[in-house]
CSV table of C-alpha atoms and ligand atoms in Angstrom, one decimal:
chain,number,residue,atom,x,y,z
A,1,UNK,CA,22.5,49.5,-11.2
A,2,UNK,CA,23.1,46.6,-13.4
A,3,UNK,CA,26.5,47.4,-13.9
A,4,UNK,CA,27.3,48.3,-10.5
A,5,UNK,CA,25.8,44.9,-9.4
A,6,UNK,CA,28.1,43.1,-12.7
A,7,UNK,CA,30.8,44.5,-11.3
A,8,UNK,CA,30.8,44.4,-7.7
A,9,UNK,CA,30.1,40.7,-8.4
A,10,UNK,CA,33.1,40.5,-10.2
A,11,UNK,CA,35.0,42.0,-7.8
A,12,UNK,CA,34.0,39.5,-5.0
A,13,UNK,CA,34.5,37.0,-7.3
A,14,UNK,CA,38.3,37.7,-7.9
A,15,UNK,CA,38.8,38.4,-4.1
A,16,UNK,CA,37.3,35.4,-2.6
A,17,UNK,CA,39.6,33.6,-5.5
A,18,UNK,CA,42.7,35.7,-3.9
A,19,UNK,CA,41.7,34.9,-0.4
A,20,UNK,CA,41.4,30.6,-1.5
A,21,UNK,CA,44.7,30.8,-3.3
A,22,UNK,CA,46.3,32.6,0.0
A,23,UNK,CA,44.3,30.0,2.0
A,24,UNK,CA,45.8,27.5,0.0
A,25,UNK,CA,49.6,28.8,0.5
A,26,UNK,CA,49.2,29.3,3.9
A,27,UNK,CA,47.6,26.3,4.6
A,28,UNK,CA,50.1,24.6,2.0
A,29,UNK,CA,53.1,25.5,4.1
A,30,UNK,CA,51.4,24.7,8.1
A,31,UNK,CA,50.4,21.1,6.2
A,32,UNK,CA,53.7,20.3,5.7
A,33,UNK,CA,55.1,21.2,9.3
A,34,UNK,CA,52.0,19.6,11.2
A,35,UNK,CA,53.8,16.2,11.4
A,36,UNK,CA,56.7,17.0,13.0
A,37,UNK,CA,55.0,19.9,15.5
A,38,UNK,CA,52.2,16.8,16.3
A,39,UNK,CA,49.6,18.3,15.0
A,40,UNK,CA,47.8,15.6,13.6
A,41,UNK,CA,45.5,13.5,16.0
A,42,UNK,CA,43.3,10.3,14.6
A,43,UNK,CA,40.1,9.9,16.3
A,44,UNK,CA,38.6,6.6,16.0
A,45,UNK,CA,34.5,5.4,15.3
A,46,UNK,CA,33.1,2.6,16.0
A,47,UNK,CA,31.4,0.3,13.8
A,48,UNK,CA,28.4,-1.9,15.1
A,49,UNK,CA,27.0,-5.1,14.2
A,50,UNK,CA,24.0,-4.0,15.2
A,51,UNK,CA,22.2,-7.8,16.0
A,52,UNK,CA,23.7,-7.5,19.2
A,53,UNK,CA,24.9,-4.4,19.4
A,54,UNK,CA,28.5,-4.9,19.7
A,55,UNK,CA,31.4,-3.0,18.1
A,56,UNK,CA,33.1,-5.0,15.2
A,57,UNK,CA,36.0,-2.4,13.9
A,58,UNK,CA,36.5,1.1,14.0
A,59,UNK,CA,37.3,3.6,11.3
A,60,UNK,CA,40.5,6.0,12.1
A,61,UNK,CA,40.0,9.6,11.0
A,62,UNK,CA,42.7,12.1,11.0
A,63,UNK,CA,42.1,15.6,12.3
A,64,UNK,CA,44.4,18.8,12.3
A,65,UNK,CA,44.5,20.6,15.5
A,66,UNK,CA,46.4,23.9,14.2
A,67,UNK,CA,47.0,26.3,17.1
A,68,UNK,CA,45.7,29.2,15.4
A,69,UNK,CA,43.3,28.0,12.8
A,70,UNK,CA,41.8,25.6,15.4
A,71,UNK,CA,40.5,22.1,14.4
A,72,UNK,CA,40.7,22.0,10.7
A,73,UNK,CA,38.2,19.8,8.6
A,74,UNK,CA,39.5,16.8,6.5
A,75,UNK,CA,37.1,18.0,4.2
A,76,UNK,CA,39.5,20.9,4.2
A,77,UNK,CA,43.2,19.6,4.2
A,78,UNK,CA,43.0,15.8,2.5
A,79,UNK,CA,42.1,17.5,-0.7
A,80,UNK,CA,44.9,19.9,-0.4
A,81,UNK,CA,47.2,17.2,0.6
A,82,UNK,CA,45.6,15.1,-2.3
A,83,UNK,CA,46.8,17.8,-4.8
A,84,UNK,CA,50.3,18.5,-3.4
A,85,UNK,CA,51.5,15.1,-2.7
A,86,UNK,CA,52.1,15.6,0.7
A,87,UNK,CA,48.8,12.6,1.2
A,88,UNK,CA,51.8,9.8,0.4
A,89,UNK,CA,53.6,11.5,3.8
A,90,UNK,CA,50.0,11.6,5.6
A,91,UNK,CA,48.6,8.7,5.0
A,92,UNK,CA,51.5,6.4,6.1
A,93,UNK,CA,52.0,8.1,9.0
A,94,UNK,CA,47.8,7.7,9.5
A,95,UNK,CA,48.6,3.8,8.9
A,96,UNK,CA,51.5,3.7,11.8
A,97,UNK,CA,49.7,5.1,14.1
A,98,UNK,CA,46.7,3.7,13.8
A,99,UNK,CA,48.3,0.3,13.4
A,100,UNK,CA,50.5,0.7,16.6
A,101,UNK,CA,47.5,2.4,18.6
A,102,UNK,CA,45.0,-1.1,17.7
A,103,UNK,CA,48.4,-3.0,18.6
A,104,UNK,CA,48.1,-1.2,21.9
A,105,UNK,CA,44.6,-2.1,22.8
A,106,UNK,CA,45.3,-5.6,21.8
A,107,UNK,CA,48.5,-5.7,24.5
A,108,UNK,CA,46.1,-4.1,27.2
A,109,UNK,CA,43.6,-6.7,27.3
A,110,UNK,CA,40.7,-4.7,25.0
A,111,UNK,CA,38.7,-6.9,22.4
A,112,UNK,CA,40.1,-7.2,19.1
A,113,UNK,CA,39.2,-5.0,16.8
A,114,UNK,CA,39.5,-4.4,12.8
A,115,UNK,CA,41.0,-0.8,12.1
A,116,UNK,CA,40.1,0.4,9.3
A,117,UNK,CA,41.9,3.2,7.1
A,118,UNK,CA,41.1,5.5,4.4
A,119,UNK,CA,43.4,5.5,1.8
A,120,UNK,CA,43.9,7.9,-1.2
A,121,UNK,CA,43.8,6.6,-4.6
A,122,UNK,CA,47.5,8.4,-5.0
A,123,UNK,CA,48.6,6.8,-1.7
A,124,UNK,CA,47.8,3.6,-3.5
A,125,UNK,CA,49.2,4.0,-6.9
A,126,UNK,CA,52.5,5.1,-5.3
A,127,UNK,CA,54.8,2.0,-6.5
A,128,UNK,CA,56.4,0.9,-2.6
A,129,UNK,CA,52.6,0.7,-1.3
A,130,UNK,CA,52.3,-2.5,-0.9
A,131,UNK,CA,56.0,-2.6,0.9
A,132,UNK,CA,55.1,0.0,3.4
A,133,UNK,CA,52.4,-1.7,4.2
A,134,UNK,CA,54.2,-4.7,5.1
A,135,UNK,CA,56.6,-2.6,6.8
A,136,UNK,CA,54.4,-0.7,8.9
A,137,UNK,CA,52.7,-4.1,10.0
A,138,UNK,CA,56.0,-6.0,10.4
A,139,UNK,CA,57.0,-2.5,12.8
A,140,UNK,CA,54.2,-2.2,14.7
A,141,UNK,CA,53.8,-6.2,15.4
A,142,UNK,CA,49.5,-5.8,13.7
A,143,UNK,CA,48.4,-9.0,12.2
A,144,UNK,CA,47.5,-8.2,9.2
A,145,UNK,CA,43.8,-9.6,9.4
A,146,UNK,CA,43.1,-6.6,11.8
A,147,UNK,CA,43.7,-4.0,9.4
A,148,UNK,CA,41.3,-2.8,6.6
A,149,UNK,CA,41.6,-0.1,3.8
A,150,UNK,CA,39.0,2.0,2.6
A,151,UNK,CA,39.2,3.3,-1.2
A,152,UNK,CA,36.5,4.9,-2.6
A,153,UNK,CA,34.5,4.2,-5.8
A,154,UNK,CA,36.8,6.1,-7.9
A,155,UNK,CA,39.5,4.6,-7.4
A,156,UNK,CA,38.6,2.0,-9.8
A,157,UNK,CA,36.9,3.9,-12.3
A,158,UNK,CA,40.1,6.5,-12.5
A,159,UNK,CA,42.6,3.9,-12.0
A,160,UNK,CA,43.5,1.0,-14.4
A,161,UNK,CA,45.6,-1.1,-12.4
A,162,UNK,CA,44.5,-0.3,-8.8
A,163,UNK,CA,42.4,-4.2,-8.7
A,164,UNK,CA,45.6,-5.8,-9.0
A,165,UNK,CA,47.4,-3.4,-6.2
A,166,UNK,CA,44.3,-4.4,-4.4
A,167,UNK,CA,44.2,-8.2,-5.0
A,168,UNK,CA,48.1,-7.7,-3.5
A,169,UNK,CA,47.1,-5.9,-0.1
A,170,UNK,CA,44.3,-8.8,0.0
A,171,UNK,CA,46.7,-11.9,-0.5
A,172,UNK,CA,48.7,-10.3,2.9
A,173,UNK,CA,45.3,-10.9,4.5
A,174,UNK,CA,44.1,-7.1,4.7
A,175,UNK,CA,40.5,-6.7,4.1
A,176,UNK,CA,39.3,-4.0,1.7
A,177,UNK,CA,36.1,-1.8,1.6
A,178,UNK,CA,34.6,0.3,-0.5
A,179,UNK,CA,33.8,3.8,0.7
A,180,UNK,CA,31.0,5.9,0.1
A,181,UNK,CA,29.3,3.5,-2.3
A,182,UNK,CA,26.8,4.8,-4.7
A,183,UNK,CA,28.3,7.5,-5.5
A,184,UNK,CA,30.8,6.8,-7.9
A,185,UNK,CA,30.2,5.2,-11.3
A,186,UNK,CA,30.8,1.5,-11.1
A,187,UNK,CA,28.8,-0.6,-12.9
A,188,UNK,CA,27.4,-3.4,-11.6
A,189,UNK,CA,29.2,-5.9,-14.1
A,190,UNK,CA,32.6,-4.6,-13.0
A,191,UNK,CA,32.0,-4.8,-9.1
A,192,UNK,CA,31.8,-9.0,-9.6
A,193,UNK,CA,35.6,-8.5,-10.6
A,194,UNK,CA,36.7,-6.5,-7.6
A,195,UNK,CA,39.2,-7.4,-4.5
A,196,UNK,CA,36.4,-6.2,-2.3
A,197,UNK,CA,35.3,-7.7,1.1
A,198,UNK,CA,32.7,-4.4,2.5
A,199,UNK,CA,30.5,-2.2,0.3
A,200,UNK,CA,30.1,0.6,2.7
A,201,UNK,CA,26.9,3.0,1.8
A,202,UNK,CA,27.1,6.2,1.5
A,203,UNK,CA,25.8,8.9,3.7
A,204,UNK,CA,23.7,10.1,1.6
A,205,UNK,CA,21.8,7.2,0.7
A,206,UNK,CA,21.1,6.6,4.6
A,207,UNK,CA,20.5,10.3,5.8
A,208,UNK,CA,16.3,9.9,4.1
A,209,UNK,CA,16.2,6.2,4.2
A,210,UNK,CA,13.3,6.6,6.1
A,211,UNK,CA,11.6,8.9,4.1
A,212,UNK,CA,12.9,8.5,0.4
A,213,UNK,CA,11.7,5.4,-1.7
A,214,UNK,CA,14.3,5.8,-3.8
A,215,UNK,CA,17.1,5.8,-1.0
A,216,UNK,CA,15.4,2.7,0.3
A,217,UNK,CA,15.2,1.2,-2.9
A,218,UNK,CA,18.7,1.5,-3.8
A,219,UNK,CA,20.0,0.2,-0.6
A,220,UNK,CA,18.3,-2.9,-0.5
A,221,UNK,CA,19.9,-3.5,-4.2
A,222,UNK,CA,23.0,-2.6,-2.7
A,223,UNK,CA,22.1,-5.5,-0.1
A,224,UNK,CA,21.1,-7.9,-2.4
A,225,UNK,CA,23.8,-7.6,-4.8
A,226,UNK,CA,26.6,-7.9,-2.0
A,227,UNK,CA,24.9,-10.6,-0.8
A,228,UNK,CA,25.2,-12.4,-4.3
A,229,UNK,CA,28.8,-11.2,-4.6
A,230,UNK,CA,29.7,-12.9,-0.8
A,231,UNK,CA,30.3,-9.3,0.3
A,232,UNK,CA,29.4,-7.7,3.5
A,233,UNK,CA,27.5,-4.3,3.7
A,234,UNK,CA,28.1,-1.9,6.2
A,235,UNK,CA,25.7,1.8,6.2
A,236,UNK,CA,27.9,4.8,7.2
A,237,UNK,CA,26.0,8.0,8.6
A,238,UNK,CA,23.8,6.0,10.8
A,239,UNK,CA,21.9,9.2,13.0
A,240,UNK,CA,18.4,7.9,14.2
A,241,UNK,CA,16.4,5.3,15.6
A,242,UNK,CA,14.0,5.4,12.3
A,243,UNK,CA,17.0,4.5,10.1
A,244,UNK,CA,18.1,2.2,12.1
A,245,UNK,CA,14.8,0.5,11.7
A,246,UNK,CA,14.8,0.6,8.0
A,247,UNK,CA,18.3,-0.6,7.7
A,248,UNK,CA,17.7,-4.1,10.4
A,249,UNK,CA,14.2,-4.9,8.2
A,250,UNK,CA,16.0,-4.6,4.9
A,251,UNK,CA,19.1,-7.0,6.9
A,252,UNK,CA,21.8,-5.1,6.4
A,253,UNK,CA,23.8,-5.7,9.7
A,254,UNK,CA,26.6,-3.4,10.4
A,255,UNK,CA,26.4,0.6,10.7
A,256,UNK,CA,28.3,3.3,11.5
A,257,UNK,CA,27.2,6.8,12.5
A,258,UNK,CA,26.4,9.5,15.4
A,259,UNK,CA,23.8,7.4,16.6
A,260,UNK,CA,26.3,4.8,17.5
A,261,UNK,CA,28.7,7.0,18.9
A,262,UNK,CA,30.8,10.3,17.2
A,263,UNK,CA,34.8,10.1,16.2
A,264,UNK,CA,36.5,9.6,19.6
A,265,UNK,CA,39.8,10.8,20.6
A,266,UNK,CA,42.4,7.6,21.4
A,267,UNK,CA,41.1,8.1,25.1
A,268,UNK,CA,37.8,8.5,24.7
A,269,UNK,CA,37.6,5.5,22.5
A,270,UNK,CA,39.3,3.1,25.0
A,271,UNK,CA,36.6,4.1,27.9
A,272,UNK,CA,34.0,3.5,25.3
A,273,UNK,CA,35.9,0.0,24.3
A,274,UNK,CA,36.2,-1.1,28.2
A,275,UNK,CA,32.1,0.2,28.7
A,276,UNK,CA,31.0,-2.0,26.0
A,277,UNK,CA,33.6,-4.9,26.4
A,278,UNK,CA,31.1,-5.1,29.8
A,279,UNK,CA,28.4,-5.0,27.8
A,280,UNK,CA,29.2,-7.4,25.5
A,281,UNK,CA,30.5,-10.3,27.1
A,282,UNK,CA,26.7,-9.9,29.3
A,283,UNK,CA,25.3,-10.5,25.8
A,284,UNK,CA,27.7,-13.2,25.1
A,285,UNK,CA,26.7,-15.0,28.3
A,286,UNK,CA,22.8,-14.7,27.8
A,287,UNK,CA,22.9,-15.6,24.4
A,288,UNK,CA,24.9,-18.9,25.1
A,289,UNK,CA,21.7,-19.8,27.8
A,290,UNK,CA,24.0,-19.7,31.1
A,291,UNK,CA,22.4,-17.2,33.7
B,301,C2E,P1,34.7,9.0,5.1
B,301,C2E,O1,35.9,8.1,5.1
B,301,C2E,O2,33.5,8.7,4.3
B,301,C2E,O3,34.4,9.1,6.7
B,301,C2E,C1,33.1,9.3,7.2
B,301,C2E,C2,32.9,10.8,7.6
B,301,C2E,O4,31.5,10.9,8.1
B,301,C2E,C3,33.7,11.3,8.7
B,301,C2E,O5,34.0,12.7,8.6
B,301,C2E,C4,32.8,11.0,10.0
B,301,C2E,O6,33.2,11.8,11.1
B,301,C2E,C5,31.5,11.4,9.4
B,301,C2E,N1,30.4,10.8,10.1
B,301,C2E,C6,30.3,9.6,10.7
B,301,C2E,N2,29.1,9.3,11.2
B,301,C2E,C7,28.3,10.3,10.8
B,301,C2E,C8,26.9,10.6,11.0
B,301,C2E,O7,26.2,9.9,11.6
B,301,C2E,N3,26.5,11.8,10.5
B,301,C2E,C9,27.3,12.7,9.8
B,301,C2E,N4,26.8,13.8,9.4
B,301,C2E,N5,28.6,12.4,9.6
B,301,C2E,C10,29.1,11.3,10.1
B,301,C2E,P2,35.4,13.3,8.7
B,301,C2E,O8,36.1,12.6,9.9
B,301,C2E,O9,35.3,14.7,8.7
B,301,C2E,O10,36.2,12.8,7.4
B,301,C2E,C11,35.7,13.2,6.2
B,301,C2E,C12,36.5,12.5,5.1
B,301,C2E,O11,37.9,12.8,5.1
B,301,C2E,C13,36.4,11.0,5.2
B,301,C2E,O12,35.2,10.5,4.7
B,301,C2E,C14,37.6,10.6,4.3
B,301,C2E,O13,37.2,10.6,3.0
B,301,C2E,C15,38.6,11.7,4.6
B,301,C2E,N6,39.6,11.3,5.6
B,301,C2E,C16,39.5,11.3,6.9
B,301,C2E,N7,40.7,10.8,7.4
B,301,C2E,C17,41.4,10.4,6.4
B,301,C2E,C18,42.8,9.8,6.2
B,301,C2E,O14,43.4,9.5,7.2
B,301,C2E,N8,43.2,9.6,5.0
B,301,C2E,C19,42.5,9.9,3.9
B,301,C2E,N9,43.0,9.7,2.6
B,301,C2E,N10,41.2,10.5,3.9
B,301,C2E,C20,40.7,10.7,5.2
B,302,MG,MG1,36.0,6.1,5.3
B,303,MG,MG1,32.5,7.1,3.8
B,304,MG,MG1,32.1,10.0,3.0
C-alpha cells in the first residue's frame, strides 16, 4: 500500500504539473489577445484619510474578464505576464487608462484625486520608462502630481539602479509608494535613502492587528520610522471596525480596505465619488464653524 500511495502520488504530481504548464500556454496565448479584444477592465479603490473620512486617492487594479474562463485573478495573470514580458505591454496600457479615466473625473467636475498604479519591477527597469511616462501624461493632459506608482519592497532589494529610475519619476512630480511593506527585506538603514513618499502596510500585518502584539508592534514602528523619515503611512487590507480602532490610536491616518469600500468598476466608483463628494464638502462646512 505504500507503493501504490508513492506512486499514485507521483502520478498526480506530474499531471497537475501537465495541467499548470497547459494552463500556462493557454492562458499564455488569451493574455496576449486580451488588449485588443477589451478584455481588460481596471477597477478603482478608494483610499481614506480616515480623520474625516474622506477619500484621498484611489488605487487602479486591472482585472481580466475572459469570456470563457470568467474573471481571472491578478494573482493569476500578472505573474504570468511578469515572466513573459507581455507586463511592459500591460502595464502601460494600465497607466493610459487610468491616467485618461482620473483626467475624466477631473473634466466632469468630481474632486481631485491621486491615482495610484502598481508597477512591475520589469516595467520599471525597461530603459524608455521614464519617457512613456511623460508621454502618457503629456497624451492624456494628467498633471503629474495626481499620479502615483506603487513598487514593492523588492524592487530595491533585486534591483541596483531602480532609486535612481525612481528619484527621475519623482523630479516630474509623481509620488511614489511602497507596496506591501514588511514583507520584503529592506533594512531600515537603506529606506533613509529611498525616493519614497508612502510606506503602505501590508495586509498581512493589518488582517490580526487587533489581536496579534506582534502585528501591532510592528506597525507602530512602521509609524514611527515614516514619521522620522517625513513619510506618510497608509494600512492596506483595512476589513473591520476593531482594526480600524487600533490603527487611529496608534495615528496612522490613511487606510485602504473592504471596510472602506471593495475595487469598483469605473461606474461604480464615480457614484461612490459623487455620494461622498456630498459628504465631504458637509464635513468641510462643519469643520470650518459655518452652520
Ligand atoms: P496590491 O497592489 O497589494 O493590491 C491590493 C490587493 O488587495 C488587491 O487585490 C485588492 O483588491 C485587495 N484588497 C483590498 N482591500 C482588501 C481587504 O480589505 N481585504 C482583502 N482580503 N483584500 C483586499 P487584487 O486586485 O486581486 O490585486 C492583487 C495584486 O495584483 C495587487 O496587489 C498587485 O500586486 C497586482 N496588480 C493588480 N493590478 C495590477 C497592475 O495593473 N499592474 C501590476 N503590475 N500589478 C497589479
Ligand atoms: Mg498596490
Ligand atoms: Mg499592496
Ligand atoms: Mg498586496
Amino acid at each position: 500500500s505504500v507503493k501504490k500511495s508513492g506512486r499514485g502520488g507521483y502520478a498526480l504530481f506530474t499531471r497537475e504539473m501537465e495541467m499548470q504548464s497547459l494552463e500556462r500556454i493557454l492562458m499564455e496565448n488569451e493574455l496576449r489577445k486580451a488588449i485588443e479584444l477589451e478584455q481588460f477592465h481596471i477597477h478603482y479603490q478608494p483610499k481614506i484619510s480616515f480623520f474625516r473620512e474622506e477619500i484621498n486617492g484611489m488605487e487602479a487594479l486591472v482585472r481580466w474578464q475572459h469570456p470563457e474562463l470568467g474573471l481571472i485573478s491578478p494573482e493569476r495573470f500578472i505573474p504570468l505576464a511578469e515572466d513573459n514580458g507581455f507586463i511592459i505591454q500591460l502595464g502601460e496600457w494600465v497607466m493610459r487608462r487610468s491616467c485618461a479615466q482620473n483626467k475624466k473625473w477631473q473634466q466632469q467636475g468630481l474632486p481631485f484625486l491621486r491615482v495610484s498604479v502598481n508597477v512591475s519591477v520589469k516595467q520599471l527597469m525597461e530603459p524608455d520608462f521614464v519617457t512613456k511616462v511623460e508621454t502618457i501624461l503629456m497624451e492624456t493632459g494628467l498633471e503629474s502630481c495626481w499620479l502615483e506608482i506603487e513598487v514593492t519592497e523588492s524592487t530595491f532589494v533585486d534591483v541596483d539602479d531602480a532609486t535612481s529610475i525612481l528619484e527621475e519619476i519623482r523630479s516630474l512630480g509623481i509620488r511614489i509608494s511602497i507596496d506591501d511593506f514588511g514583507t520584503g527585506y529592506s533594512s531600515f538603514s537603506y529606506l533613509k535613502q529611498l525616493p519614497v513618499d508612502t510606506l503602505k502596510i501590508d495586509r498581512s500585518f493589518i488582517e490580526d492587528i487587533d489581536t496579534n502584539e506582534e502585528s501591532k508592534a510592528i506597525v507602530k514602528a512602521v509609524l514611527t520610522i515614516a514619521e522620522t523619515l517625513g513619510m506618510d503611512v497608509i494600512a492596506e487590507g483595512v476589513e473591520t471596525r476593531e482594526q480600524l480602532a487600533v490603527l487611529h490610536e496608534d495615528g496612522c491616518s490613511q487606510a485602504q480596505g473592504f471596510l472602506f469600500s471593495k475595487p469598483l468598476t469605473e461606474d461604480e466608483f464615480e457614484v461612490y465619488l459623487r455620494n461622498s463628494q456630498r459628504y465631504i464638502s458637509k464635513n468641510d462646512v462643519k469643520s470650518e464653524g459655518f452652520n
